[in-house]
PDB file of C-alpha atoms in Angstrom:
ATOM      1  CA  MET P1056     -27.672  14.594  -1.195  1.00  0.00           C
ATOM      2  CA  VAL P1057     -25.149  15.586  -3.790  1.00  0.00           C
ATOM      3  CA  ASN P1058     -26.175  15.304  -7.311  1.00  0.00           C
ATOM      4  CA  LEU P1059     -23.538  13.090  -8.773  1.00  0.00           C
ATOM      5  CA  LYS P1060     -23.522  12.604 -12.517  1.00  0.00           C
ATOM      6  CA  THR P1061     -22.752   9.012 -13.559  1.00  0.00           C
ATOM      7  CA  SER P1062     -21.021   7.523 -16.416  1.00  0.00           C
ATOM      8  CA  VAL P1063     -20.563   3.837 -17.397  1.00  0.00           C
ATOM      9  CA  ALA P1064     -17.313   2.928 -19.198  1.00  0.00           C
ATOM     10  CA  MET P1065     -17.917  -0.395 -21.209  1.00  0.00           C
ATOM     11  CA  CYS P1066     -15.489  -2.143 -23.482  1.00  0.00           C
ATOM     12  CA  THR P1067     -16.728  -4.701 -26.054  1.00  0.00           C
ATOM     13  CA  TYR P1068     -15.068  -7.255 -28.383  1.00  0.00           C
ATOM     14  CA  ASN P1069     -17.055 -10.103 -30.022  1.00  0.00           C
ATOM     15  CA  GLY P1070     -19.605 -10.085 -27.230  1.00  0.00           C
ATOM     16  CA  GLU P1071     -22.747 -10.886 -29.068  1.00  0.00           C
ATOM     17  CA  LYS P1072     -23.694 -13.822 -26.825  1.00  0.00           C
ATOM     18  CA  PHE P1073     -24.272 -11.947 -23.599  1.00  0.00           C
ATOM     19  CA  LEU P1074     -24.186  -8.251 -24.486  1.00  0.00           C
ATOM     20  CA  MET P1075     -27.796  -7.370 -24.878  1.00  0.00           C
ATOM     21  CA  GLU P1076     -28.616  -9.052 -21.538  1.00  0.00           C
ATOM     22  CA  GLN P1077     -26.063  -6.822 -19.825  1.00  0.00           C
ATOM     23  CA  LEU P1078     -27.156  -3.726 -21.650  1.00  0.00           C
ATOM     24  CA  GLU P1079     -30.717  -4.351 -20.653  1.00  0.00           C
ATOM     25  CA  SER P1080     -29.604  -4.900 -16.955  1.00  0.00           C
ATOM     26  CA  ILE P1081     -28.043  -1.399 -17.023  1.00  0.00           C
ATOM     27  CA  ALA P1082     -31.040   0.209 -18.761  1.00  0.00           C
ATOM     28  CA  ASN P1083     -33.245  -1.394 -15.862  1.00  0.00           C
ATOM     29  CA  GLN P1084     -31.471   0.266 -12.991  1.00  0.00           C
ATOM     30  CA  SER P1085     -33.491   1.811 -10.171  1.00  0.00           C
ATOM     31  CA  GLN P1086     -31.187   4.810 -10.597  1.00  0.00           C
ATOM     32  CA  LEU P1087     -30.217   5.274 -14.226  1.00  0.00           C
ATOM     33  CA  PRO P1088     -26.759   6.335 -15.275  1.00  0.00           C
ATOM     34  CA  ASP P1089     -26.452   9.652 -17.165  1.00  0.00           C
ATOM     35  CA  GLU P1090     -24.385   8.248 -19.935  1.00  0.00           C
ATOM     36  CA  LEU P1091     -22.957   4.962 -21.279  1.00  0.00           C
ATOM     37  CA  ILE P1092     -19.678   5.023 -23.102  1.00  0.00           C
ATOM     38  CA  ILE P1093     -18.842   2.078 -25.252  1.00  0.00           C
ATOM     39  CA  CYS P1094     -15.563   1.379 -26.964  1.00  0.00           C
ATOM     40  CA  ASP P1095     -15.553  -1.492 -29.302  1.00  0.00           C
ATOM     41  CA  ASP P1096     -12.265  -3.173 -30.173  1.00  0.00           C
ATOM     42  CA  LYS P1097     -13.073  -3.960 -33.803  1.00  0.00           C
ATOM     43  CA  SER P1098     -15.583  -6.766 -33.171  1.00  0.00           C
ATOM     44  CA  THR P1099     -16.236  -9.185 -36.114  1.00  0.00           C
ATOM     45  CA  ASP P1100     -19.443 -10.720 -34.831  1.00  0.00           C
ATOM     46  CA  ASN P1101     -22.791  -9.052 -34.376  1.00  0.00           C
ATOM     47  CA  THR P1102     -21.698  -6.781 -31.344  1.00  0.00           C
ATOM     48  CA  ILE P1103     -21.734  -3.600 -33.269  1.00  0.00           C
ATOM     49  CA  ASN P1104     -25.343  -4.184 -34.503  1.00  0.00           C
ATOM     50  CA  ILE P1105     -26.485  -5.157 -31.033  1.00  0.00           C
ATOM     51  CA  ILE P1106     -25.092  -1.784 -29.523  1.00  0.00           C
ATOM     52  CA  LYS P1107     -26.544   0.328 -32.376  1.00  0.00           C
ATOM     53  CA  LYS P1108     -29.994  -1.251 -31.734  1.00  0.00           C
ATOM     54  CA  PHE P1109     -29.708  -0.627 -28.017  1.00  0.00           C
ATOM     55  CA  GLN P1110     -28.472   2.922 -28.694  1.00  0.00           C
ATOM     56  CA  GLU P1111     -31.785   3.722 -30.419  1.00  0.00           C
ATOM     57  CA  LYS P1112     -33.949   2.952 -27.353  1.00  0.00           C
ATOM     58  CA  ALA P1113     -31.723   3.442 -24.363  1.00  0.00           C
ATOM     59  CA  PRO P1114     -33.191   5.632 -21.585  1.00  0.00           C
ATOM     60  CA  PHE P1115     -29.883   7.486 -21.354  1.00  0.00           C
ATOM     61  CA  LYS P1116     -27.120   8.891 -23.662  1.00  0.00           C
ATOM     62  CA  VAL P1117     -25.009   6.254 -25.367  1.00  0.00           C
ATOM     63  CA  LYS P1118     -21.733   7.262 -26.922  1.00  0.00           C
ATOM     64  CA  PHE P1119     -20.480   4.423 -29.122  1.00  0.00           C
ATOM     65  CA  VAL P1120     -16.977   4.537 -30.548  1.00  0.00           C
ATOM     66  CA  ILE P1121     -15.500   1.757 -32.771  1.00  0.00           C
ATOM     67  CA  ASN P1122     -11.638   1.712 -32.503  1.00  0.00           C
ATOM     68  CA  SER P1123      -9.732   2.289 -35.735  1.00  0.00           C
ATOM     69  CA  LYS P1124      -7.245  -0.386 -34.537  1.00  0.00           C
ATOM     70  CA  GLN P1125      -7.334  -3.063 -31.874  1.00  0.00           C
ATOM     71  CA  LEU P1126      -6.154  -1.629 -28.563  1.00  0.00           C
ATOM     72  CA  GLY P1127      -6.508  -4.667 -26.289  1.00  0.00           C
ATOM     73  CA  SER P1128      -8.687  -4.622 -23.152  1.00  0.00           C
ATOM     74  CA  THR P1129      -6.343  -2.357 -20.944  1.00  0.00           C
ATOM     75  CA  LYS P1130      -5.959   0.377 -23.379  1.00  0.00           C
ATOM     76  CA  ASN P1131      -9.636   0.140 -24.543  1.00  0.00           C
ATOM     77  CA  PHE P1132     -10.762   0.774 -20.993  1.00  0.00           C
ATOM     78  CA  GLU P1133      -8.270   3.593 -20.802  1.00  0.00           C
ATOM     79  CA  LYS P1134      -9.858   5.175 -23.824  1.00  0.00           C
ATOM     80  CA  ALA P1135     -13.428   4.614 -22.527  1.00  0.00           C
ATOM     81  CA  ILE P1136     -12.552   6.042 -19.058  1.00  0.00           C
ATOM     82  CA  GLY P1137     -11.014   9.151 -20.803  1.00  0.00           C
ATOM     83  CA  LEU P1138     -14.435   9.753 -22.725  1.00  0.00           C
ATOM     84  CA  CYS P1139     -16.560   9.848 -19.565  1.00  0.00           C
ATOM     85  CA  SER P1140     -17.922  13.126 -18.483  1.00  0.00           C
ATOM     86  CA  GLY P1141     -19.712  12.061 -15.236  1.00  0.00           C
ATOM     87  CA  ASP P1142     -18.551  12.610 -11.575  1.00  0.00           C
ATOM     88  CA  ILE P1143     -18.511   8.802 -11.005  1.00  0.00           C
ATOM     89  CA  ILE P1144     -17.365   6.232 -13.484  1.00  0.00           C
ATOM     90  CA  PHE P1145     -18.730   2.631 -13.372  1.00  0.00           C
ATOM     91  CA  LEU P1146     -16.639   0.066 -14.996  1.00  0.00           C
ATOM     92  CA  ALA P1147     -18.672  -2.521 -17.053  1.00  0.00           C
ATOM     93  CA  ASP P1148     -17.846  -5.725 -18.696  1.00  0.00           C
ATOM     94  CA  GLN P1149     -19.731  -6.923 -21.737  1.00  0.00           C
ATOM     95  CA  ASP P1150     -20.885 -10.313 -20.268  1.00  0.00           C
ATOM     96  CA  ASP P1151     -22.133  -9.648 -16.720  1.00  0.00           C
ATOM     97  CA  PHE P1152     -25.552  -8.747 -15.264  1.00  0.00           C
ATOM     98  CA  TRP P1153     -26.140  -5.872 -12.971  1.00  0.00           C
ATOM     99  CA  MET P1154     -28.520  -6.227  -9.918  1.00  0.00           C
ATOM    100  CA  ILE P1155     -31.292  -3.596 -10.321  1.00  0.00           C
ATOM    101  CA  ASP P1156     -30.049  -1.411  -7.401  1.00  0.00           C
ATOM    102  CA  LYS P1157     -26.302  -1.539  -8.268  1.00  0.00           C
ATOM    103  CA  VAL P1158     -25.998   2.152  -9.332  1.00  0.00           C
ATOM    104  CA  GLU P1159     -28.193   3.409  -6.582  1.00  0.00           C
ATOM    105  CA  GLN P1160     -26.383   1.719  -3.627  1.00  0.00           C
ATOM    106  CA  ILE P1161     -22.869   2.687  -4.977  1.00  0.00           C
ATOM    107  CA  ILE P1162     -23.963   6.312  -5.491  1.00  0.00           C
ATOM    108  CA  ASN P1163     -25.355   6.350  -1.903  1.00  0.00           C
ATOM    109  CA  TYR P1164     -22.027   4.929  -0.656  1.00  0.00           C
ATOM    110  CA  PHE P1165     -20.155   7.801  -2.525  1.00  0.00           C
ATOM    111  CA  ASP P1166     -22.678  10.358  -1.012  1.00  0.00           C
ATOM    112  CA  THR P1167     -22.040   9.208   2.612  1.00  0.00           C
ATOM    113  CA  HIS P1168     -18.304   8.681   2.259  1.00  0.00           C
ATOM    114  CA  PRO P1169     -17.011  11.776   0.487  1.00  0.00           C
ATOM    115  CA  GLU P1170     -13.355  10.831   1.233  1.00  0.00           C
ATOM    116  CA  VAL P1171     -13.658   7.570  -0.757  1.00  0.00           C
ATOM    117  CA  ALA P1172     -12.333   7.603  -4.437  1.00  0.00           C
ATOM    118  CA  LEU P1173     -13.241   4.013  -5.385  1.00  0.00           C
ATOM    119  CA  VAL P1174     -15.900   1.601  -4.347  1.00  0.00           C
ATOM    120  CA  PHE P1175     -16.047  -2.149  -5.212  1.00  0.00           C
ATOM    121  CA  THR P1176     -18.550  -4.902  -4.384  1.00  0.00           C
ATOM    122  CA  ASN P1177     -19.010  -8.507  -4.066  1.00  0.00           C
ATOM    123  CA  ALA P1178     -20.662 -10.664  -6.913  1.00  0.00           C
ATOM    124  CA  ASP P1179     -22.546 -13.795  -7.453  1.00  0.00           C
ATOM    125  CA  ILE P1180     -20.632 -16.290  -9.635  1.00  0.00           C
ATOM    126  CA  THR P1181     -22.797 -17.878 -12.210  1.00  0.00           C
ATOM    127  CA  ASP P1182     -22.541 -20.075 -15.440  1.00  0.00           C
ATOM    128  CA  GLY P1183     -23.139 -18.758 -18.824  1.00  0.00           C
ATOM    129  CA  LEU P1184     -26.936 -18.903 -18.272  1.00  0.00           C
ATOM    130  CA  LEU P1185     -26.706 -16.924 -14.978  1.00  0.00           C
ATOM    131  CA  GLY P1186     -27.355 -20.011 -13.030  1.00  0.00           C
ATOM    132  CA  ASP P1187     -25.803 -19.647  -9.496  1.00  0.00           C
ATOM    133  CA  LEU P1188     -22.634 -21.644  -9.004  1.00  0.00           C
ATOM    134  CA  GLY P1189     -22.995 -21.521  -5.206  1.00  0.00           C
ATOM    135  CA  TYR P1190     -20.143 -19.230  -4.182  1.00  0.00           C
ATOM    136  CA  SER P1191     -19.332 -15.508  -4.326  1.00  0.00           C
ATOM    137  CA  LEU P1192     -16.590 -13.602  -6.144  1.00  0.00           C
ATOM    138  CA  TRP P1193     -14.854 -12.807  -2.814  1.00  0.00           C
ATOM    139  CA  GLU P1194     -14.889 -16.528  -1.863  1.00  0.00           C
ATOM    140  CA  ALA P1195     -13.290 -17.277  -5.242  1.00  0.00           C
ATOM    141  CA  ILE P1196     -10.445 -14.812  -4.851  1.00  0.00           C
ATOM    142  CA  ASN P1197     -10.243 -15.480  -1.082  1.00  0.00           C
ATOM    143  CA  PHE P1198     -10.838 -11.829  -0.015  1.00  0.00           C
ATOM    144  CA  SER P1199     -10.525 -12.736   3.647  1.00  0.00           C
ATOM    145  CA  LEU P1200     -12.055 -11.014   6.714  1.00  0.00           C
ATOM    146  CA  ASN P1201      -8.451 -10.084   7.704  1.00  0.00           C
ATOM    147  CA  GLU P1202      -7.946  -8.389   4.384  1.00  0.00           C
ATOM    148  CA  GLN P1203     -11.178  -6.601   4.552  1.00  0.00           C
ATOM    149  CA  ALA P1204     -10.272  -5.229   7.965  1.00  0.00           C
ATOM    150  CA  LYS P1205      -7.009  -4.125   6.771  1.00  0.00           C
ATOM    151  CA  LEU P1206      -8.721  -2.247   3.947  1.00  0.00           C
ATOM    152  CA  GLU P1207     -10.869  -0.479   6.517  1.00  0.00           C
ATOM    153  CA  ASN P1208      -7.845   0.293   8.844  1.00  0.00           C
ATOM    154  CA  SER P1209      -5.515   2.142   6.531  1.00  0.00           C
ATOM    155  CA  ASN P1210      -3.465  -0.733   5.129  1.00  0.00           C
ATOM    156  CA  GLN P1211      -4.964  -0.797   1.596  1.00  0.00           C
ATOM    157  CA  LEU P1212      -1.690  -0.713  -0.301  1.00  0.00           C
ATOM    158  CA  GLU P1213      -0.311  -3.689   1.642  1.00  0.00           C
ATOM    159  CA  VAL P1214      -3.537  -5.738   0.635  1.00  0.00           C
ATOM    160  CA  LEU P1215      -3.214  -4.924  -3.009  1.00  0.00           C
ATOM    161  CA  LEU P1216       0.416  -5.483  -3.258  1.00  0.00           C
ATOM    162  CA  LYS P1217      -0.220  -8.990  -2.295  1.00  0.00           C
ATOM    163  CA  LYS P1218      -3.107  -9.498  -4.782  1.00  0.00           C
ATOM    164  CA  ASN P1219      -5.809  -7.483  -6.434  1.00  0.00           C
ATOM    165  CA  VAL P1220      -9.093  -7.931  -4.628  1.00  0.00           C
ATOM    166  CA  VAL P1221     -10.830  -5.154  -6.700  1.00  0.00           C
ATOM    167  CA  THR P1222     -12.755  -6.634  -9.676  1.00  0.00           C
ATOM    168  CA  GLY P1223     -13.384  -3.928 -12.218  1.00  0.00           C
ATOM    169  CA  ALA P1224     -16.809  -5.240 -13.206  1.00  0.00           C
ATOM    170  CA  THR P1225     -17.991  -4.343  -9.567  1.00  0.00           C
ATOM    171  CA  ALA P1226     -16.180  -1.066  -9.139  1.00  0.00           C
ATOM    172  CA  ALA P1227     -16.819   2.612  -9.576  1.00  0.00           C
ATOM    173  CA  PHE P1228     -14.573   5.630  -8.937  1.00  0.00           C
ATOM    174  CA  ARG P1229     -14.508   9.383  -8.896  1.00  0.00           C
ATOM    175  CA  THR P1230     -13.522  10.941 -12.284  1.00  0.00           C
ATOM    176  CA  LYS P1231     -11.459  13.489 -10.664  1.00  0.00           C
ATOM    177  CA  TYR P1232      -8.724  11.012 -10.087  1.00  0.00           C
ATOM    178  CA  ASN P1233      -8.308  10.370 -13.891  1.00  0.00           C
ATOM    179  CA  GLU P1234      -5.297  12.542 -13.935  1.00  0.00           C
ATOM    180  CA  THR P1235      -3.684  10.356 -11.207  1.00  0.00           C
ATOM    181  CA  ILE P1236      -4.663   7.153 -12.940  1.00  0.00           C
ATOM    182  CA  LEU P1237      -4.108   7.644 -16.548  1.00  0.00           C
ATOM    183  CA  PRO P1238      -2.371   6.474 -18.633  1.00  0.00           C
ATOM    184  CA  ILE P1239      -2.760   2.853 -17.646  1.00  0.00           C
ATOM    185  CA  SER P1240       0.331   0.661 -18.087  1.00  0.00           C
ATOM    186  CA  GLN P1241      -0.109  -1.922 -20.877  1.00  0.00           C
ATOM    187  CA  ASN P1242       1.432  -4.484 -18.542  1.00  0.00           C
ATOM    188  CA  TRP P1243      -1.600  -4.214 -16.109  1.00  0.00           C
ATOM    189  CA  ILE P1244      -5.170  -5.143 -16.107  1.00  0.00           C
ATOM    190  CA  HIS P1245      -7.130  -1.823 -15.833  1.00  0.00           C
ATOM    191  CA  ASP P1246      -8.769  -2.713 -12.524  1.00  0.00           C
ATOM    192  CA  GLY P1247      -5.664  -3.592 -10.632  1.00  0.00           C
ATOM    193  CA  TRP P1248      -3.865  -0.485 -11.811  1.00  0.00           C
ATOM    194  CA  ILE P1249      -6.761   1.834 -10.847  1.00  0.00           C
ATOM    195  CA  ALA P1250      -7.294   0.189  -7.423  1.00  0.00           C
ATOM    196  CA  ILE P1251      -3.582   0.061  -6.410  1.00  0.00           C
ATOM    197  CA  ILE P1252      -2.937   3.767  -7.221  1.00  0.00           C
ATOM    198  CA  LEU P1253      -6.024   4.959  -5.281  1.00  0.00           C
ATOM    199  CA  ALA P1254      -4.989   2.573  -2.410  1.00  0.00           C
ATOM    200  CA  MET P1255      -1.771   4.599  -2.000  1.00  0.00           C
ATOM    201  CA  GLU P1256      -4.131   7.548  -0.986  1.00  0.00           C
ATOM    202  CA  GLU P1257      -6.183   5.112   1.362  1.00  0.00           C
ATOM    203  CA  ARG P1258      -9.375   6.051  -0.466  1.00  0.00           C
ATOM    204  CA  ILE P1259     -10.927   2.623  -1.299  1.00  0.00           C
ATOM    205  CA  GLY P1260     -14.254   1.479   0.112  1.00  0.00           C
ATOM    206  CA  PHE P1261     -16.240  -1.757  -0.411  1.00  0.00           C
ATOM    207  CA  ILE P1262     -19.827  -2.933  -0.033  1.00  0.00           C
ATOM    208  CA  ASP P1263     -20.165  -6.405   1.298  1.00  0.00           C
ATOM    209  CA  GLN P1264     -22.975  -7.325  -1.063  1.00  0.00           C
ATOM    210  CA  SER P1265     -23.213  -8.894  -4.496  1.00  0.00           C
ATOM    211  CA  LEU P1266     -24.431  -6.299  -6.866  1.00  0.00           C
ATOM    212  CA  ILE P1267     -23.654  -8.090 -10.091  1.00  0.00           C
ATOM    213  CA  LYS P1268     -23.808 -11.584 -11.568  1.00  0.00           C
ATOM    214  CA  TYR P1269     -20.313 -12.416 -12.670  1.00  0.00           C
ATOM    215  CA  ARG P1270     -20.665 -14.786 -15.504  1.00  0.00           C
ATOM    216  CA  GLN P1271     -18.306 -17.638 -16.046  1.00  0.00           C
ATOM    217  CA  HIS P1272     -17.898 -19.037 -19.646  1.00  0.00           C
ATOM    218  CA  SER P1273     -15.404 -20.285 -22.083  1.00  0.00           C
ATOM    219  CA  ASN P1274     -14.488 -16.791 -23.349  1.00  0.00           C
ATOM    220  CA  ASN P1275     -13.671 -15.055 -20.061  1.00  0.00           C
ATOM    221  CA  GLN P1276     -10.540 -12.888 -20.100  1.00  0.00           C
ATOM    222  CA  ILE P1277     -10.189 -13.265 -16.461  1.00  0.00           C
ATOM    223  CA  GLY P1278     -12.492 -15.690 -14.535  1.00  0.00           C
ATOM    224  CA  ALA P1279     -13.288 -16.431 -10.929  1.00  0.00           C
ATOM    225  CA  LEU P1280     -13.459 -20.189 -10.785  1.00  0.00           C
ATOM    226  CA  LYS P1281     -13.144 -21.470  -7.257  1.00  0.00           C
ATOM    227  CA  GLN P1282     -10.178 -23.893  -7.092  1.00  0.00           C
ATOM    228  CA  LYS P1283      -7.329 -24.926  -4.827  1.00  0.00           C
ATOM    229  CA  VAL P1284      -3.766 -25.050  -5.747  1.00  0.00           C
ATOM    230  CA  ALA P1285      -3.338 -28.091  -7.988  1.00  0.00           C
ATOM    231  CA  LEU P1286      -0.284 -30.353  -7.843  1.00  0.00           C
ATOM    232  CA  LYS P1287       0.427 -29.842 -11.488  1.00  0.00           C
ATOM    233  CA  LYS P1288       0.649 -25.984 -10.810  1.00  0.00           C
ATOM    234  CA  LEU P1289       3.120 -26.634  -8.112  1.00  0.00           C
ATOM    235  CA  LEU P1290       5.429 -28.618 -10.342  1.00  0.00           C
ATOM    236  CA  VAL P1291       5.725 -26.026 -13.107  1.00  0.00           C
ATOM    237  CA  ASN P1292       9.417 -25.872 -14.014  1.00  0.00           C
ATOM    238  CA  ARG P1293      11.839 -23.046 -12.873  1.00  0.00           C
ATOM    239  CA  GLN P1294      11.755 -21.221 -16.217  1.00  0.00           C
ATOM    240  CA  VAL P1295       8.052 -20.556 -16.012  1.00  0.00           C
ATOM    241  CA  ARG P1296       8.136 -19.731 -12.378  1.00  0.00           C
ATOM    242  CA  VAL P1297      10.952 -17.079 -13.159  1.00  0.00           C
ATOM    243  CA  GLN P1298       9.065 -15.705 -16.053  1.00  0.00           C
ATOM    244  CA  ASN P1299       5.999 -15.187 -13.859  1.00  0.00           C
ATOM    245  CA  ILE P1300       8.080 -13.334 -11.287  1.00  0.00           C
ATOM    246  CA  ILE P1301       9.702 -11.071 -13.844  1.00  0.00           C
ATOM    247  CA  ARG P1302       6.366  -9.974 -15.153  1.00  0.00           C
ATOM    248  CA  GLU P1303       5.246  -9.232 -11.710  1.00  0.00           C
ATOM    249  CA  GLU P1304       8.423  -7.199 -11.201  1.00  0.00           C
ATOM    250  CA  THR P1305       7.713  -5.283 -14.427  1.00  0.00           C
ATOM    251  CA  THR P1306       4.204  -4.226 -13.241  1.00  0.00           C
ATOM    252  CA  ILE P1307       5.608  -2.780  -9.888  1.00  0.00           C
ATOM    253  CA  LYS P1308       8.369  -0.942 -11.821  1.00  0.00           C
ATOM    254  CA  ASP P1309       5.794   0.567 -14.076  1.00  0.00           C
ATOM    255  CA  LEU P1310       3.768   1.712 -11.139  1.00  0.00           C
ATOM    256  CA  ILE P1311       6.801   3.260  -9.430  1.00  0.00           C
ATOM    257  CA  ARG P1312       7.569   5.117 -12.729  1.00  0.00           C
ATOM    258  CA  HIS P1313       4.017   6.393 -13.074  1.00  0.00           C
ATOM    259  CA  VAL P1314       3.322   7.701  -9.575  1.00  0.00           C
ATOM    260  CA  ASP P1315       4.271  11.301  -8.775  1.00  0.00           C
ATOM    261  CA  TRP P1316       5.792  10.589  -5.409  1.00  0.00           C
ATOM    262  CA  GLU P1317       6.114  14.305  -4.373  1.00  0.00           C
ATOM    263  CA  LYS P1318       2.287  14.641  -4.673  1.00  0.00           C
ATOM    264  CA  MET P1319       1.298  11.527  -2.892  1.00  0.00           C
ATOM    265  CA  PRO P1320      -0.369  12.981   0.030  1.00  0.00           C
ATOM    266  CA  VAL P1321      -1.135  10.372   2.624  1.00  0.00           C
ATOM    267  CA  ASN P1322       1.217   7.478   3.415  1.00  0.00           C
ATOM    268  CA  LYS P1323       4.890   8.191   2.942  1.00  0.00           C
ATOM    269  CA  ASN P1324       5.490   4.585   3.649  1.00  0.00           C
ATOM    270  CA  ASN P1325       4.125   3.621   0.158  1.00  0.00           C
ATOM    271  CA  ARG P1326       7.410   3.722  -1.627  1.00  0.00           C
ATOM    272  CA  ASP P1327       9.004   1.597   1.040  1.00  0.00           C
ATOM    273  CA  LEU P1328       6.320  -1.068   0.535  1.00  0.00           C
ATOM    274  CA  MET P1329       6.923  -0.952  -3.243  1.00  0.00           C
ATOM    275  CA  ASP P1330      10.725  -1.493  -2.728  1.00  0.00           C
ATOM    276  CA  ASP P1331      10.149  -4.174  -0.255  1.00  0.00           C
ATOM    277  CA  LYS P1332       7.821  -5.994  -2.693  1.00  0.00           C
ATOM    278  CA  LEU P1333      10.512  -5.794  -5.451  1.00  0.00           C
ATOM    279  CA  MET P1334      13.184  -7.107  -2.987  1.00  0.00           C
ATOM    280  CA  HIS P1335      10.834 -10.069  -2.214  1.00  0.00           C
ATOM    281  CA  LEU P1336      10.254 -10.731  -5.875  1.00  0.00           C
ATOM    282  CA  GLU P1337      14.039 -10.540  -6.531  1.00  0.00           C
ATOM    283  CA  LEU P1338      14.674 -13.034  -3.766  1.00  0.00           C
ATOM    284  CA  ARG P1339      12.174 -15.365  -5.228  1.00  0.00           C
ATOM    285  CA  ARG P1340      13.561 -15.013  -8.728  1.00  0.00           C
ATOM    286  CA  ASN P1341      17.005 -15.765  -7.554  1.00  0.00           C
ATOM    287  CA  LEU P1342      16.441 -18.864  -5.368  1.00  0.00           C
ATOM    288  CA  PRO P1343      19.174 -21.559  -5.679  1.00  0.00           C
ATOM    289  CA  THR P1344      18.394 -24.659  -7.598  1.00  0.00           C
ATOM    290  CA  ARG P1345      19.495 -26.981  -4.966  1.00  0.00           C
ATOM    291  CA  PHE P1346      16.716 -27.963  -2.518  1.00  0.00           C
ATOM    292  CA  LEU P1347      18.357 -27.447   0.807  1.00  0.00           C
ATOM    293  CA  PRO P1348      19.870 -23.976   0.183  1.00  0.00           C
ATOM    294  CA  ARG P1349      16.596 -22.954  -1.406  1.00  0.00           C
ATOM    295  CA  SER P1350      14.529 -24.074   1.470  1.00  0.00           C
ATOM    296  CA  ARG P1351      16.725 -22.354   4.053  1.00  0.00           C
ATOM    297  CA  ILE P1352      16.245 -19.057   2.219  1.00  0.00           C
ATOM    298  CA  ILE P1353      12.455 -19.626   1.918  1.00  0.00           C
ATOM    299  CA  TRP P1354      11.988 -20.367   5.544  1.00  0.00           C
ATOM    300  CA  SER P1355      13.999 -17.431   6.632  1.00  0.00           C
ATOM    301  CA  ASN P1356      11.679 -15.188   4.541  1.00  0.00           C
ATOM    302  CA  LEU P1357       8.264 -16.463   5.659  1.00  0.00           C
ATOM    303  CA  GLN P1358       7.145 -12.999   6.523  1.00  0.00           C
ATOM    304  CA  GLY P1359       7.653 -11.733   2.977  1.00  0.00           C
ATOM    305  CA  TYR P1360       5.793 -14.700   1.573  1.00  0.00           C
ATOM    306  CA  LYS P1361       2.936 -13.810   3.942  1.00  0.00           C
ATOM    307  CA  LYS P1362       2.954 -10.134   3.126  1.00  0.00           C
ATOM    308  CA  TYR P1363       3.765  -9.958  -0.624  1.00  0.00           C
ATOM    309  CA  SER P1364       2.991 -13.397  -2.105  1.00  0.00           C
ATOM    310  CA  ASN P1365       0.254 -16.035  -1.566  1.00  0.00           C
ATOM    311  CA  GLY P1366       1.696 -17.458   1.705  1.00  0.00           C
ATOM    312  CA  PHE P1367       1.916 -21.219   1.925  1.00  0.00           C
ATOM    313  CA  SER P1368       0.815 -21.760  -1.731  1.00  0.00           C
ATOM    314  CA  SER P1369       3.728 -19.556  -2.872  1.00  0.00           C
ATOM    315  CA  ILE P1370       6.147 -21.365  -0.560  1.00  0.00           C
ATOM    316  CA  LEU P1371       5.140 -24.717  -1.990  1.00  0.00           C
ATOM    317  CA  ILE P1372       5.554 -23.352  -5.519  1.00  0.00           C
ATOM    318  CA  ASP P1373       9.008 -22.195  -4.877  1.00  0.00           C
ATOM    319  CA  LEU P1374       9.958 -25.330  -3.009  1.00  0.00           C
ATOM    320  CA  LEU P1375       8.695 -27.622  -5.848  1.00  0.00           C
ATOM    321  CA  ARG P1376       9.153 -25.675  -9.077  1.00  0.00           C
ATOM    322  CA  PHE P1377      12.647 -26.873  -9.969  1.00  0.00           C
TER     323      PHE P1377
END
């Protein structure tokens, strides 16, 4: 077995309510990490005192940094990742709870899959008191069996261009890819950026098991509530729809500028997929306001909606959001 040194990159901001429970779940792992890096984004509650108290008794090294100015979640994670010295970096939110064998199982996966750069897992969705809400994270984001098969069969970028199925709180990746990943675009959430870049090299693996409790509460930055497309969402006006598409176009353009295409070693089709995604978004952004011409364009581009958007729900949104 390879002796992989492990780091945990955690970002905190006003997390006093659930933070200690999360820290203790990391300290109680069957295989302890070698270090915990915590970057705090200028908390104003009791978060800093909680971390300092934990730091005194932690069974591993804890490096604690308080930012001199607020960075926001994405850039704060970028900073924490850059401070990690381990071979494997685990991403950690401040409000979840790790199953006792999370580190052990993920490290075992890396040991047996040396070609894999990133591993992610499922999670149990809970309320603020860690009460089970009766569904998993993968059910909440509709990470289907078909998409799982595509990830296993070298269609990883295609899956992630449609939607991000990699939740950072469940993920770990090899530090040697930091040079490829960093810096992270401010227009992205850190986990989506990391996952899609590594998917270009077809190096993502997953474990079909819940290894964290993913807590849902009023202060979640990004939650995982299970819900169907509501009529009020379908009827949002054209201006909002176009703004959402423009934001998505911006993220893809940031990615294209970041990637060193000459060094991308595996799939030369990656750039074509990126360009096709942009063309699909441009088509959606420029749909006619009149229903009949709009519907004709939509029905003639069903494959694009299936491949690069959310299929039938995106079709309904584009048909009705005017």
